Amino acid sequence: MSHNILLTGGSGYIGGTILARWNETGLSGYGKLFSLVRTDAQAEETQRLYGAKPLSIDLEDESAVLDAIVSNEITIVLYLIDAYYLRNQIPFLKALAESKKRTGQEVHFVYTTGTQQFSSLSGSPTDRDLLDNEPDLFEIHKSQKATVPELQTATNTNVAVVEKGLELGVKVCVLSPCIVYGKGEGFGNKISIQTVDVVIAAKAAGKVYEFQEEGQIWPVAHVLDTANLYFALLNAILSDKSPHHGKDGFYLASSGKIAWHDIYAGIAKALARRGIIKSPEAELMNDTALEKIASAQNVSPSSVIVKIGGRFTYTARTADP
């Protein structure tokens, strides 16, 4: 029996690129591809452009999630819609467990989380490379104490998703996109959220400001390379290779690293060249600028660094899913 697959977040930057590249990847061994949609317009675009079957689900209704997954015999979910709060992940895991009972197949939940959950702000080790294939990575992650409350919540969500998957017999893979660049190829959002956040901050403060945190290095990857990691995982699943999952199923989508300073400097020059800000130079953050940026980003001042800063040593080493 073939796997049926559900992609959530198909109108987003990464999810849309996955959809756009789907038909040329040569994936085999699956039956139907479903794409979660919110509107009739999304449903039409999803089917017309990519041949995916649109699926509308009230995510606030756990029984609706259960019915959609089980009735369509969905056994693989690519989850790209919420990386912070534990809201819809558990209903999807429960539904996949029921689908496993009905179909007799192994079920997989590819969970997209953030990279800040593995940064200095989340209490991750930064005195050495933290490898995504370390045998005790899950226990390290579970013991982290974040300095920013929402990142403790997000870290706890990662842990809860993995543990619930183990409890229910659902194979969970935790995939972390990083600073993603390049033009998205889907019908919806085509721009990286990090780029947008830095531009919003600069426009609000009147110039580009950067945090004075030593070693602000972050992993980067092109959006197509990021999409290809999802496809590599899918190919491994569909080929019955049983990719690393559960406590061993952490994956970082990264092909290199970049300093936040270089991002700030590049955007400052580009915005000044367009006349959006006056100075082409990045300056150190001050309290006045921080308040303006926080207001524009609709977060507390202490949370601004979560969007546009942080130190990070999480490193991709999982060679094969």
mmCIF file of C-alpha atoms in Angstrom:
data_model
loop_
_atom_site.group_PDB
_atom_site.id
_atom_site.type_symbol
_atom_site.label_atom_id
_atom_site.label_comp_id
_atom_site.label_asym_id
_atom_site.label_seq_id
_atom_site.Cartn_x
_atom_site.Cartn_y
_atom_site.Cartn_z
ATOM 1 C CA MET A 1 0.000 0.000 0.000
ATOM 2 C CA SER A 2 1.336 3.425 -0.971
ATOM 3 C CA HIS A 3 1.802 6.298 1.436
ATOM 4 C CA ASN A 4 -0.509 9.296 1.211
ATOM 5 C CA ILE A 5 1.188 12.578 2.108
ATOM 6 C CA LEU A 6 -0.136 15.832 3.578
ATOM 7 C CA LEU A 7 1.848 19.057 3.228
ATOM 8 C CA THR A 8 0.890 21.922 5.515
ATOM 9 C CA GLY A 9 2.123 25.466 4.913
ATOM 10 C CA GLY A 10 1.944 25.201 1.130
ATOM 11 C CA SER A 11 1.325 28.937 0.743
ATOM 12 C CA GLY A 12 4.447 29.759 2.751
ATOM 13 C CA TYR A 13 8.023 30.453 1.712
ATOM 14 C CA ILE A 14 9.484 26.973 2.215
ATOM 15 C CA GLY A 15 6.268 24.979 1.863
ATOM 16 C CA GLY A 16 5.405 26.744 -1.378
ATOM 17 C CA THR A 17 8.848 25.987 -2.779
ATOM 18 C CA ILE A 18 8.435 22.321 -1.842
ATOM 19 C CA LEU A 19 5.131 22.237 -3.736
ATOM 20 C CA ALA A 20 6.604 24.026 -6.746
ATOM 21 C CA ARG A 21 9.483 21.533 -6.988
ATOM 22 C CA TRP A 22 7.468 18.443 -6.152
ATOM 23 C CA ASN A 23 6.770 17.096 -9.625
ATOM 24 C CA GLU A 24 10.382 17.305 -10.779
ATOM 25 C CA THR A 25 11.900 15.430 -7.845
ATOM 26 C CA GLY A 26 10.995 11.993 -9.127
ATOM 27 C CA LEU A 27 9.556 10.833 -5.813
ATOM 28 C CA SER A 28 7.884 7.449 -6.085
ATOM 29 C CA GLY A 29 6.175 5.070 -3.722
ATOM 30 C CA TYR A 30 3.348 7.375 -2.674
ATOM 31 C CA GLY A 31 -0.297 7.462 -3.639
ATOM 32 C CA LYS A 32 -1.771 10.921 -3.189
ATOM 33 C CA LEU A 33 -0.347 14.306 -2.253
ATOM 34 C CA PHE A 34 -2.668 16.497 -0.202
ATOM 35 C CA SER A 35 -2.030 20.152 0.609
ATOM 36 C CA LEU A 36 -3.652 21.936 3.537
ATOM 37 C CA VAL A 37 -5.470 25.085 2.384
ATOM 38 C CA ARG A 38 -7.371 27.874 4.127
ATOM 39 C CA THR A 39 -9.207 29.500 1.219
ATOM 40 C CA ASP A 40 -10.896 28.586 -2.048
ATOM 41 C CA ALA A 41 -8.242 30.579 -3.901
ATOM 42 C CA GLN A 42 -5.465 28.515 -2.312
ATOM 43 C CA ALA A 43 -7.328 25.323 -3.173
ATOM 44 C CA GLU A 44 -7.618 26.353 -6.816
ATOM 45 C CA GLU A 45 -3.939 27.330 -7.093
ATOM 46 C CA THR A 46 -2.756 24.178 -5.337
ATOM 47 C CA GLN A 47 -4.626 21.912 -7.726
ATOM 48 C CA ARG A 48 -4.056 23.921 -10.904
ATOM 49 C CA LEU A 49 -0.337 24.539 -10.471
ATOM 50 C CA TYR A 50 0.846 21.384 -8.740
ATOM 51 C CA GLY A 51 -1.830 18.716 -9.073
ATOM 52 C CA ALA A 52 -2.041 18.338 -5.298
ATOM 53 C CA LYS A 53 -5.402 17.583 -3.742
ATOM 54 C CA PRO A 54 -6.471 20.532 -1.558
ATOM 55 C CA LEU A 55 -7.613 19.664 1.936
ATOM 56 C CA SER A 56 -9.397 22.127 4.204
ATOM 57 C CA ILE A 57 -9.356 21.260 7.911
ATOM 58 C CA ASP A 58 -10.537 23.205 10.943
ATOM 59 C CA LEU A 59 -7.340 22.861 12.957
ATOM 60 C CA GLU A 60 -9.100 23.983 16.133
ATOM 61 C CA ASP A 61 -11.331 20.899 15.919
ATOM 62 C CA GLU A 62 -9.382 17.789 16.924
ATOM 63 C CA SER A 63 -12.078 15.488 15.551
ATOM 64 C CA ALA A 64 -11.839 17.231 12.159
ATOM 65 C CA VAL A 65 -8.084 16.630 12.076
ATOM 66 C CA LEU A 66 -8.624 12.987 13.009
ATOM 67 C CA ASP A 67 -11.277 12.481 10.339
ATOM 68 C CA ALA A 68 -9.229 14.152 7.593
ATOM 69 C CA ILE A 69 -6.095 12.116 8.300
ATOM 70 C CA VAL A 70 -7.780 8.762 8.853
ATOM 71 C CA SER A 71 -10.417 8.949 6.101
ATOM 72 C CA ASN A 72 -7.768 9.895 3.536
ATOM 73 C CA GLU A 73 -5.367 7.273 4.894
ATOM 74 C CA ILE A 74 -2.608 9.857 5.259
ATOM 75 C CA THR A 75 0.557 8.322 6.692
ATOM 76 C CA ILE A 76 3.095 11.141 6.228
ATOM 77 C CA VAL A 77 2.611 14.738 7.373
ATOM 78 C CA LEU A 78 5.037 17.539 6.517
ATOM 79 C CA TYR A 79 4.258 20.085 9.222
ATOM 80 C CA LEU A 80 5.375 23.643 8.414
ATOM 81 C CA ILE A 81 2.830 25.838 10.173
ATOM 82 C CA ASP A 82 3.825 26.490 13.804
ATOM 83 C CA ALA A 83 7.266 26.174 15.366
ATOM 84 C CA TYR A 84 6.588 27.720 18.766
ATOM 85 C CA TYR A 85 3.376 26.722 20.476
ATOM 86 C CA LEU A 86 1.967 23.277 21.201
ATOM 87 C CA ARG A 87 -1.419 23.681 19.538
ATOM 88 C CA ASN A 88 -2.096 21.463 16.541
ATOM 89 C CA GLN A 89 0.854 19.082 16.640
ATOM 90 C CA ILE A 90 -0.653 16.642 19.135
ATOM 91 C CA PRO A 91 -3.965 16.188 17.234
ATOM 92 C CA PHE A 92 -1.959 15.417 14.090
ATOM 93 C CA LEU A 93 0.156 12.874 15.960
ATOM 94 C CA LYS A 94 -2.941 11.210 17.409
ATOM 95 C CA ALA A 95 -4.548 11.122 13.978
ATOM 96 C CA LEU A 96 -1.458 9.550 12.432
ATOM 97 C CA ALA A 97 -1.482 6.890 15.149
ATOM 98 C CA GLU A 98 -5.066 6.037 14.178
ATOM 99 C CA SER A 99 -4.116 5.987 10.507
ATOM 100 C CA LYS A 100 -1.369 3.521 11.376
ATOM 101 C CA LYS A 101 -3.961 1.212 12.929
ATOM 102 C CA ARG A 102 -6.195 1.451 9.860
ATOM 103 C CA THR A 103 -3.533 1.096 7.160
ATOM 104 C CA GLY A 104 -1.008 -1.093 8.936
ATOM 105 C CA GLN A 105 1.737 1.225 7.702
ATOM 106 C CA GLU A 106 4.404 3.123 9.575
ATOM 107 C CA VAL A 107 3.485 6.787 9.984
ATOM 108 C CA HIS A 108 5.786 9.801 9.909
ATOM 109 C CA PHE A 109 5.560 13.383 11.176
ATOM 110 C CA VAL A 110 8.205 15.709 9.726
ATOM 111 C CA TYR A 111 8.052 18.620 12.146
ATOM 112 C CA THR A 112 9.495 21.981 11.153
ATOM 113 C CA THR A 113 10.922 23.830 14.132
ATOM 114 C CA GLY A 114 13.009 26.986 14.469
ATOM 115 C CA THR A 115 16.752 27.330 14.826
ATOM 116 C CA GLN A 116 16.534 29.788 17.728
ATOM 117 C CA GLN A 117 15.533 26.777 19.832
ATOM 118 C CA PHE A 118 19.155 25.629 19.470
ATOM 119 C CA SER A 119 20.827 29.005 20.107
ATOM 120 C CA SER A 120 22.421 30.834 23.028
ATOM 121 C CA LEU A 121 19.044 32.445 23.729
ATOM 122 C CA SER A 122 17.526 29.007 24.325
ATOM 123 C CA GLY A 123 20.324 27.804 26.563
ATOM 124 C CA SER A 124 22.016 25.577 23.992
ATOM 125 C CA PRO A 125 25.756 24.982 24.409
ATOM 126 C CA THR A 126 27.768 27.537 22.410
ATOM 127 C CA ASP A 127 31.293 26.719 23.582
ATOM 128 C CA ARG A 128 31.546 23.983 20.944
ATOM 129 C CA ASP A 129 29.785 22.748 17.841
ATOM 130 C CA LEU A 130 26.457 21.163 18.737
ATOM 131 C CA LEU A 131 26.002 18.453 16.120
ATOM 132 C CA ASP A 132 22.568 17.471 14.866
ATOM 133 C CA ASN A 133 23.529 13.781 15.065
ATOM 134 C CA GLU A 134 24.878 13.772 18.635
ATOM 135 C CA PRO A 135 23.570 10.687 20.469
ATOM 136 C CA ASP A 136 22.463 12.736 23.483
ATOM 137 C CA LEU A 137 21.165 15.783 21.590
ATOM 138 C CA PHE A 138 17.592 15.211 22.736
ATOM 139 C CA GLU A 139 18.601 15.170 26.413
ATOM 140 C CA ILE A 140 20.720 18.307 25.933
ATOM 141 C CA HIS A 141 17.777 20.003 24.260
ATOM 142 C CA LYS A 142 15.345 18.902 26.962
ATOM 143 C CA SER A 143 17.564 20.307 29.730
ATOM 144 C CA GLN A 144 17.969 23.754 28.145
ATOM 145 C CA LYS A 145 16.972 26.858 30.105
ATOM 146 C CA ALA A 146 16.138 29.727 27.781
ATOM 147 C CA THR A 147 16.764 33.370 28.638
ATOM 148 C CA VAL A 148 13.718 34.412 26.599
ATOM 149 C CA PRO A 149 10.344 32.969 27.716
ATOM 150 C CA GLU A 150 8.926 32.251 24.257
ATOM 151 C CA LEU A 151 12.006 30.228 23.366
ATOM 152 C CA GLN A 152 11.561 28.063 26.448
ATOM 153 C CA THR A 153 8.011 27.464 25.238
ATOM 154 C CA ALA A 154 9.256 26.577 21.758
ATOM 155 C CA THR A 155 11.947 24.250 23.114
ATOM 156 C CA ASN A 156 9.380 22.528 25.309
ATOM 157 C CA THR A 157 7.198 22.113 22.217
ATOM 158 C CA ASN A 158 9.999 20.276 20.395
ATOM 159 C CA VAL A 159 10.429 17.943 23.346
ATOM 160 C CA ALA A 160 6.684 17.315 23.671
ATOM 161 C CA VAL A 161 6.331 16.493 19.965
ATOM 162 C CA VAL A 162 9.164 13.952 20.086
ATOM 163 C CA GLU A 163 7.930 12.334 23.297
ATOM 164 C CA LYS A 164 4.316 12.144 22.100
ATOM 165 C CA GLY A 165 5.469 10.581 18.854
ATOM 166 C CA LEU A 166 7.366 7.911 20.781
ATOM 167 C CA GLU A 167 4.323 7.268 22.964
ATOM 168 C CA LEU A 168 1.989 6.879 19.978
ATOM 169 C CA GLY A 169 4.317 5.013 17.644
ATOM 170 C CA VAL A 170 4.646 7.910 15.200
ATOM 171 C CA LYS A 171 8.106 8.430 13.716
ATOM 172 C CA VAL A 172 8.956 12.103 14.297
ATOM 173 C CA CYS A 173 11.708 13.957 12.446
ATOM 174 C CA VAL A 174 12.528 17.457 13.757
ATOM 175 C CA LEU A 175 13.817 19.597 10.893
ATOM 176 C CA SER A 176 15.256 23.064 11.485
ATOM 177 C CA PRO A 177 15.512 25.527 8.611
ATOM 178 C CA CYS A 178 17.950 28.351 9.408
ATOM 179 C CA ILE A 179 18.482 31.738 7.754
ATOM 180 C CA VAL A 180 17.007 30.863 4.391
ATOM 181 C CA TYR A 181 17.712 33.000 1.359
ATOM 182 C CA GLY A 182 16.674 33.030 -2.285
ATOM 183 C CA LYS A 183 13.340 33.684 -3.946
ATOM 184 C CA GLY A 184 10.560 31.326 -2.959
ATOM 185 C CA GLU A 185 8.920 29.515 -5.861
ATOM 186 C CA GLY A 186 5.416 28.959 -4.510
ATOM 187 C CA PHE A 187 2.213 30.874 -5.180
ATOM 188 C CA GLY A 188 2.271 32.607 -1.783
ATOM 189 C CA ASN A 189 5.091 34.093 0.281
ATOM 190 C CA LYS A 190 8.348 34.362 -1.675
ATOM 191 C CA ILE A 191 10.557 36.127 0.883
ATOM 192 C CA SER A 192 12.551 34.895 3.884
ATOM 193 C CA ILE A 193 11.147 36.051 7.224
ATOM 194 C CA GLN A 194 14.588 37.047 8.549
ATOM 195 C CA THR A 195 15.116 39.509 5.697
ATOM 196 C CA VAL A 196 11.717 41.041 6.357
ATOM 197 C CA ASP A 197 12.395 41.362 10.095
ATOM 198 C CA VAL A 198 15.685 43.222 9.572
ATOM 199 C CA VAL A 199 14.049 45.588 7.063
ATOM 200 C CA ILE A 200 11.107 46.256 9.403
ATOM 201 C CA ALA A 201 13.574 47.027 12.197
ATOM 202 C CA ALA A 202 15.589 49.416 10.030
ATOM 203 C CA LYS A 203 12.552 51.297 8.761
ATOM 204 C CA ALA A 204 11.177 51.669 12.291
ATOM 205 C CA ALA A 205 14.449 52.931 13.784
ATOM 206 C CA GLY A 206 15.550 54.990 10.790
ATOM 207 C CA LYS A 207 18.770 53.021 10.373
ATOM 208 C CA VAL A 208 20.135 49.509 10.821
ATOM 209 C CA TYR A 209 21.087 48.578 14.382
ATOM 210 C CA GLU A 210 22.876 45.429 15.479
ATOM 211 C CA PHE A 211 23.291 43.698 18.817
ATOM 212 C CA GLN A 212 26.700 43.615 20.465
ATOM 213 C CA GLU A 213 26.745 39.919 21.222
ATOM 214 C CA GLU A 214 30.064 38.184 20.656
ATOM 215 C CA GLY A 215 30.175 35.586 17.911
ATOM 216 C CA GLN A 216 26.739 36.149 16.418
ATOM 217 C CA ILE A 217 27.066 33.447 13.781
ATOM 218 C CA TRP A 218 24.093 31.754 12.185
ATOM 219 C CA PRO A 219 23.672 28.863 9.717
ATOM 220 C CA VAL A 220 22.360 29.645 6.250
ATOM 221 C CA ALA A 221 20.884 27.714 3.341
ATOM 222 C CA HIS A 222 19.280 28.525 0.016
ATOM 223 C CA VAL A 223 15.557 27.849 -0.078
ATOM 224 C CA LEU A 224 16.070 25.135 -2.716
ATOM 225 C CA ASP A 225 18.679 23.370 -0.564
ATOM 226 C CA THR A 226 16.253 23.547 2.339
ATOM 227 C CA ALA A 227 13.467 22.046 0.234
ATOM 228 C CA ASN A 228 15.848 19.312 -0.886
ATOM 229 C CA LEU A 229 16.347 18.141 2.705
ATOM 230 C CA TYR A 230 12.594 17.577 2.965
ATOM 231 C CA PHE A 231 12.730 15.621 -0.287
ATOM 232 C CA ALA A 232 15.687 13.570 0.966
ATOM 233 C CA LEU A 233 13.727 12.651 4.086
ATOM 234 C CA LEU A 234 10.669 11.794 2.017
ATOM 235 C CA ASN A 235 12.712 9.668 -0.348
ATOM 236 C CA ALA A 236 14.185 7.756 2.589
ATOM 237 C CA ILE A 237 10.725 7.179 4.059
ATOM 238 C CA LEU A 238 9.194 6.097 0.754
ATOM 239 C CA SER A 239 12.144 3.770 0.118
ATOM 240 C CA ASP A 240 11.599 2.069 3.497
ATOM 241 C CA LYS A 241 15.027 3.192 4.712
ATOM 242 C CA SER A 242 13.616 4.274 8.086
ATOM 243 C CA PRO A 243 15.386 7.639 8.489
ATOM 244 C CA HIS A 244 16.614 8.701 11.919
ATOM 245 C CA HIS A 245 13.619 9.680 14.021
ATOM 246 C CA GLY A 246 12.456 10.247 17.578
ATOM 247 C CA LYS A 247 15.295 11.184 19.929
ATOM 248 C CA ASP A 248 17.765 10.623 17.085
ATOM 249 C CA GLY A 249 15.715 12.426 14.458
ATOM 250 C CA PHE A 250 17.092 15.970 14.464
ATOM 251 C CA TYR A 251 18.070 17.615 11.179
ATOM 252 C CA LEU A 252 19.544 21.050 10.483
ATOM 253 C CA ALA A 253 19.049 22.389 6.960
ATOM 254 C CA SER A 254 22.295 24.302 6.529
ATOM 255 C CA SER A 255 25.023 24.536 3.916
ATOM 256 C CA GLY A 256 27.164 27.190 5.637
ATOM 257 C CA LYS A 257 27.296 29.975 8.214
ATOM 258 C CA ILE A 258 27.117 33.763 8.206
ATOM 259 C CA ALA A 259 27.714 36.517 10.759
ATOM 260 C CA TRP A 260 24.688 38.628 11.654
ATOM 261 C CA HIS A 261 26.969 41.668 11.243
ATOM 262 C CA ASP A 262 27.358 40.875 7.544
ATOM 263 C CA ILE A 263 23.583 40.634 7.143
ATOM 264 C CA TYR A 264 23.085 43.980 8.890
ATOM 265 C CA ALA A 265 25.825 45.614 6.807
ATOM 266 C CA GLY A 266 24.461 44.332 3.513
ATOM 267 C CA ILE A 267 20.890 45.388 4.241
ATOM 268 C CA ALA A 268 22.021 48.818 5.505
ATOM 269 C CA LYS A 269 23.813 49.501 2.225
ATOM 270 C CA ALA A 270 20.884 48.256 0.139
ATOM 271 C CA LEU A 271 18.277 50.314 2.020
ATOM 272 C CA ALA A 272 20.439 53.453 1.922
ATOM 273 C CA ARG A 273 20.968 53.004 -1.807
ATOM 274 C CA ARG A 274 17.186 52.968 -2.240
ATOM 275 C CA GLY A 275 16.721 56.027 -0.054
ATOM 276 C CA ILE A 276 14.756 54.145 2.608
ATOM 277 C CA ILE A 277 17.292 55.026 5.321
ATOM 278 C CA LYS A 278 20.054 57.626 5.260
ATOM 279 C CA SER A 279 23.074 55.831 6.676
ATOM 280 C CA PRO A 280 24.629 52.833 4.858
ATOM 281 C CA GLU A 281 26.338 51.782 8.102
ATOM 282 C CA ALA A 282 25.028 49.537 10.874
ATOM 283 C CA GLU A 283 25.268 50.912 14.421
ATOM 284 C CA LEU A 284 25.110 49.290 17.842
ATOM 285 C CA MET A 285 21.651 48.908 19.317
ATOM 286 C CA ASN A 286 20.506 51.450 21.906
ATOM 287 C CA ASP A 287 17.422 51.593 24.120
ATOM 288 C CA THR A 288 15.586 54.149 21.973
ATOM 289 C CA ALA A 289 16.061 52.115 18.800
ATOM 290 C CA LEU A 290 15.127 48.911 20.617
ATOM 291 C CA GLU A 291 11.792 50.392 21.734
ATOM 292 C CA LYS A 292 10.970 51.540 18.196
ATOM 293 C CA ILE A 293 11.870 48.186 16.689
ATOM 294 C CA ALA A 294 9.909 46.252 19.310
ATOM 295 C CA SER A 295 6.826 48.347 18.583
ATOM 296 C CA ALA A 296 7.145 47.791 14.822
ATOM 297 C CA GLN A 297 7.641 44.049 15.242
ATOM 298 C CA ASN A 298 4.850 43.834 17.820
ATOM 299 C CA VAL A 299 7.059 42.136 20.412
ATOM 300 C CA SER A 300 8.593 43.099 23.747
ATOM 301 C CA PRO A 301 12.061 44.728 23.636
ATOM 302 C CA SER A 302 13.600 41.588 25.118
ATOM 303 C CA SER A 303 12.254 39.559 22.185
ATOM 304 C CA VAL A 304 13.718 41.659 19.368
ATOM 305 C CA ILE A 305 16.987 39.724 19.449
ATOM 306 C CA VAL A 306 15.005 36.521 18.876
ATOM 307 C CA LYS A 307 14.074 37.843 15.439
ATOM 308 C CA ILE A 308 17.350 39.459 14.384
ATOM 309 C CA GLY A 309 20.235 38.099 16.448
ATOM 310 C CA GLY A 310 21.703 35.396 18.626
ATOM 311 C CA ARG A 311 24.714 33.083 18.820
ATOM 312 C CA PHE A 312 24.459 29.629 17.368
ATOM 313 C CA THR A 313 26.747 26.593 17.076
ATOM 314 C CA TYR A 314 24.183 23.979 15.990
ATOM 315 C CA THR A 315 25.864 22.205 13.077
ATOM 316 C CA ALA A 316 24.564 19.902 10.352
ATOM 317 C CA ARG A 317 26.282 16.533 10.442
ATOM 318 C CA THR A 318 23.478 14.078 9.631
ATOM 319 C CA ALA A 319 24.887 12.936 6.294
ATOM 320 C CA ASP A 320 22.009 10.665 5.298
ATOM 321 C CA PRO A 321 18.444 10.632 6.636
#
